[in-house]
Amino acid sequence: MLDELAPALNVTPGLQIVDYRDGDRRRPRIHAIASAMPATAVAYVNGGSVTQLDVTPMIFGIAWKILDLVADEILGHKASGDPHTIESKCKSARTGNGLARPRPFLNEPHLWKRYMHLYANTVDLRHSLVHRELVHHPHGRIEATSTINAPRPPTVMTRDELQYFFRAVQGLAQALIRQWISTRERDNLLFLLDQLGRHHGLGSLPGREITRSILVLARPEILPSGKLQYHAQATLTYVRSMWPTGAVDLLLQLPDGTILGGDLEDAPANDPASIRGDLPPRWLATRPAKEWAVWDAFGSR
């Protein structure tokens, strides 16, 4: 449900193409491919008029439960065989960097810690939804109901914060399922978590929201020695100067016709990058020739 309603990478339809196929590495041709907006569904109840059902509290419950299931998977059961309580899981999540980090967060303590605090610090919203009353205000925010023993005022999430919360949890789930996170996905998650700083309370980390797709078509430079190199960072700098929130895919055609592709954000920091068709760098992979062929006649003068 989160995949459909709140994808972490919320990219607008359409594609921007940066075309270096002419060999001019300074002034590429720019193309834009428009795409229709996706269709939306409406509900008719008993053949009557359109009915709008706001299920925001239920979606919050789904997102929070995903975080709780992650905690269950990490902690397992107590020695007695009993499951851990939500209170004990939240207490563990707040301690240090939180629960033991699974792949792909082994080297991401700051990112993981924010998820742990987000989980623990929104528990009263969960308890209100399940056990008491979750107040759903007309402008979209939700509010936990207070209890006699509440250590702090009830948690409130605004409509915008809920959107970022849903997307951040969807991105976490996808990363855990794949056990891998790309540079662009990491940057996007940092941006989403930065919008939730009031709830995790751990300050800001530099992130970058991804809102559009960019495709770079290029060929590597052939050196006098016959070796190939590609100025990946120079291209990435140019593209980001034009579209700061773009996810940048690269298709590279080698002289022998081999097609390599990958995320340009994952290219090495130092230019130029050495390229070998028989042993591609880790950030590139061999792609089917048809992926390049679809662009052969595109934009020709």
CSV table of C-alpha atoms in Angstrom, one decimal, residues 82-234:
chain,number,residue,atom,x,y,z
A,82,ASP,CA,7.7,-14.4,24.9
A,83,PRO,CA,7.7,-11.5,22.4
A,84,HIS,CA,9.1,-8.2,23.4
A,85,THR,CA,6.6,-5.5,24.4
A,86,ILE,CA,6.3,-2.4,22.4
A,87,GLU,CA,7.6,-0.4,25.3
A,88,SER,CA,10.7,-2.5,25.6
A,89,LYS,CA,11.3,-2.3,21.9
A,90,CYS,CA,11.0,1.5,21.9
A,91,LYS,CA,13.3,1.8,24.9
A,92,SER,CA,15.9,-0.3,23.0
A,93,ALA,CA,15.4,1.9,19.9
A,94,ARG,CA,16.2,5.1,21.8
A,95,THR,CA,19.5,3.6,23.4
A,96,GLY,CA,22.7,4.5,21.6
A,97,ASN,CA,22.3,4.1,17.9
A,98,GLY,CA,19.2,2.0,18.4
A,99,LEU,CA,18.6,-1.7,17.6
A,100,ALA,CA,21.4,-3.6,15.8
A,101,ARG,CA,21.7,-2.3,12.2
A,102,PRO,CA,20.9,-4.8,9.4
A,103,ARG,CA,22.0,-4.5,5.8
A,104,PRO,CA,22.2,-2.1,4.1
A,105,PHE,CA,22.5,0.2,7.2
A,106,LEU,CA,25.7,-1.3,8.7
A,107,ASN,CA,27.7,1.8,7.7
A,108,GLU,CA,24.8,4.3,8.2
A,109,PRO,CA,24.5,4.8,12.0
A,110,HIS,CA,23.2,8.4,11.7
A,111,LEU,CA,20.5,7.4,9.2
A,112,TRP,CA,19.5,4.4,11.2
A,113,LYS,CA,19.4,6.2,14.5
A,114,ARG,CA,16.9,8.7,13.1
A,115,TYR,CA,14.6,5.9,12.1
A,116,MET,CA,14.9,4.4,15.6
A,117,HIS,CA,14.0,7.6,17.3
A,118,LEU,CA,11.2,8.2,14.8
A,119,TYR,CA,9.8,4.8,15.7
A,120,ALA,CA,10.1,5.3,19.5
A,121,ASN,CA,8.9,9.0,19.6
A,122,THR,CA,5.7,8.3,17.7
A,123,VAL,CA,4.5,5.4,19.9
A,124,ASP,CA,1.8,7.4,21.5
A,125,LEU,CA,0.2,8.0,18.1
A,126,ARG,CA,0.2,4.2,17.6
A,127,HIS,CA,-1.3,3.6,21.1
A,128,SER,CA,-4.0,6.2,20.5
A,129,LEU,CA,-4.9,4.6,17.2
A,130,VAL,CA,-5.1,1.1,18.6
A,131,HIS,CA,-6.2,1.6,22.2
A,132,ARG,CA,-7.7,5.0,22.7
A,133,GLU,CA,-8.6,7.7,20.1
A,134,LEU,CA,-6.5,9.2,17.4
A,135,VAL,CA,-7.7,12.7,16.8
A,136,HIS,CA,-7.9,13.5,13.1
A,137,HIS,CA,-8.2,17.2,12.5
A,138,PRO,CA,-10.0,18.7,9.4
A,139,HIS,CA,-6.7,20.0,7.9
A,140,GLY,CA,-5.1,16.6,7.9
A,141,ARG,CA,-3.0,16.5,11.1
A,142,ILE,CA,-3.3,13.7,13.6
A,143,GLU,CA,-3.0,14.0,17.3
A,144,ALA,CA,-2.5,11.4,20.1
A,145,THR,CA,-4.8,11.5,23.1
A,146,SER,CA,-3.2,12.2,26.4
A,147,THR,CA,-3.0,9.8,29.3
A,148,ILE,CA,-2.5,10.4,33.0
A,149,ASN,CA,1.0,9.0,32.9
A,150,ALA,CA,2.1,10.7,29.7
A,151,PRO,CA,5.7,12.0,30.1
A,152,ARG,CA,5.2,14.8,27.5
A,153,PRO,CA,2.4,16.5,25.6
A,154,PRO,CA,0.6,14.3,23.0
A,155,THR,CA,2.4,13.9,19.7
A,156,VAL,CA,1.0,15.8,16.7
A,157,MET,CA,1.9,15.1,13.1
A,158,THR,CA,0.9,17.6,10.4
A,159,ARG,CA,-0.4,16.6,7.0
A,160,ASP,CA,3.0,17.3,5.5
A,161,GLU,CA,4.9,15.4,8.1
A,162,LEU,CA,2.6,12.4,7.6
A,163,GLN,CA,3.5,12.4,3.9
A,164,TYR,CA,7.2,12.5,4.7
A,165,PHE,CA,6.8,9.8,7.4
A,166,PHE,CA,5.0,7.4,5.0
A,167,ARG,CA,7.6,8.0,2.2
A,168,ALA,CA,10.5,7.6,4.7
A,169,VAL,CA,9.1,4.2,5.9
A,170,GLN,CA,8.5,3.0,2.4
A,171,GLY,CA,12.1,3.8,1.5
A,172,LEU,CA,13.4,2.0,4.6
A,173,ALA,CA,11.3,-1.1,3.8
A,174,GLN,CA,12.5,-1.2,0.2
A,175,ALA,CA,16.2,-0.9,1.3
A,176,LEU,CA,15.8,-3.7,3.8
A,177,ILE,CA,14.1,-6.0,1.3
A,178,ARG,CA,16.8,-5.4,-1.3
A,179,GLN,CA,19.6,-5.2,1.3
A,180,TRP,CA,21.0,-2.4,-0.8
A,181,ILE,CA,20.6,1.4,-1.0
A,182,SER,CA,21.9,3.6,-3.8
A,183,THR,CA,23.4,7.0,-3.4
A,184,ARG,CA,20.3,8.8,-4.7
A,185,GLU,CA,18.0,6.7,-2.5
A,186,ARG,CA,20.2,7.5,0.5
A,187,ASP,CA,20.2,11.3,-0.3
A,188,ASN,CA,16.4,11.2,-0.7
A,189,LEU,CA,15.9,9.4,2.6
A,190,LEU,CA,18.1,11.9,4.4
A,191,PHE,CA,15.9,14.7,2.9
A,192,LEU,CA,12.7,13.0,4.0
A,193,LEU,CA,14.0,12.4,7.6
A,194,ASP,CA,15.2,16.0,7.7
A,195,GLN,CA,11.6,17.1,7.3
A,196,LEU,CA,10.8,14.9,10.4
A,197,GLY,CA,13.4,16.4,12.7
A,198,ARG,CA,10.7,17.6,15.2
A,199,HIS,CA,9.9,13.9,15.8
A,200,HIS,CA,13.3,12.2,15.8
A,201,GLY,CA,15.0,15.2,17.4
A,202,LEU,CA,18.5,14.5,16.0
A,203,GLY,CA,19.2,17.4,13.8
A,204,SER,CA,19.7,17.8,10.1
A,205,LEU,CA,22.0,15.8,7.7
A,206,PRO,CA,22.6,16.9,4.1
A,207,GLY,CA,20.1,15.2,1.8
A,208,ARG,CA,18.6,15.8,-1.6
A,209,GLU,CA,15.0,15.2,-2.7
A,210,ILE,CA,14.6,13.4,-6.0
A,211,THR,CA,11.7,14.6,-8.1
A,212,ARG,CA,12.5,13.9,-11.7
A,213,SER,CA,14.3,11.5,-14.0
A,214,ILE,CA,17.3,12.4,-16.2
A,215,LEU,CA,19.0,10.2,-18.8
A,216,VAL,CA,22.5,10.9,-20.1
A,217,LEU,CA,23.5,9.4,-23.4
A,218,ALA,CA,27.2,9.5,-24.0
A,219,ARG,CA,30.3,7.9,-25.4
A,220,PRO,CA,33.7,7.7,-23.6
A,221,GLU,CA,36.8,9.5,-24.7
A,222,ILE,CA,39.3,7.4,-26.5
A,223,LEU,CA,42.9,8.2,-25.4
A,224,PRO,CA,45.9,7.8,-27.7
A,225,SER,CA,46.8,4.7,-25.9
A,226,GLY,CA,43.5,3.2,-26.8
A,227,LYS,CA,42.2,3.3,-23.2
A,228,LEU,CA,38.7,4.7,-22.5
A,229,GLN,CA,37.8,7.3,-20.0
A,230,TYR,CA,34.6,9.2,-19.1
A,231,HIS,CA,34.3,12.5,-17.2
A,232,ALA,CA,31.5,11.4,-15.0
A,233,GLN,CA,31.7,14.1,-12.3
A,234,ALA,CA,31.9,16.9,-14.9
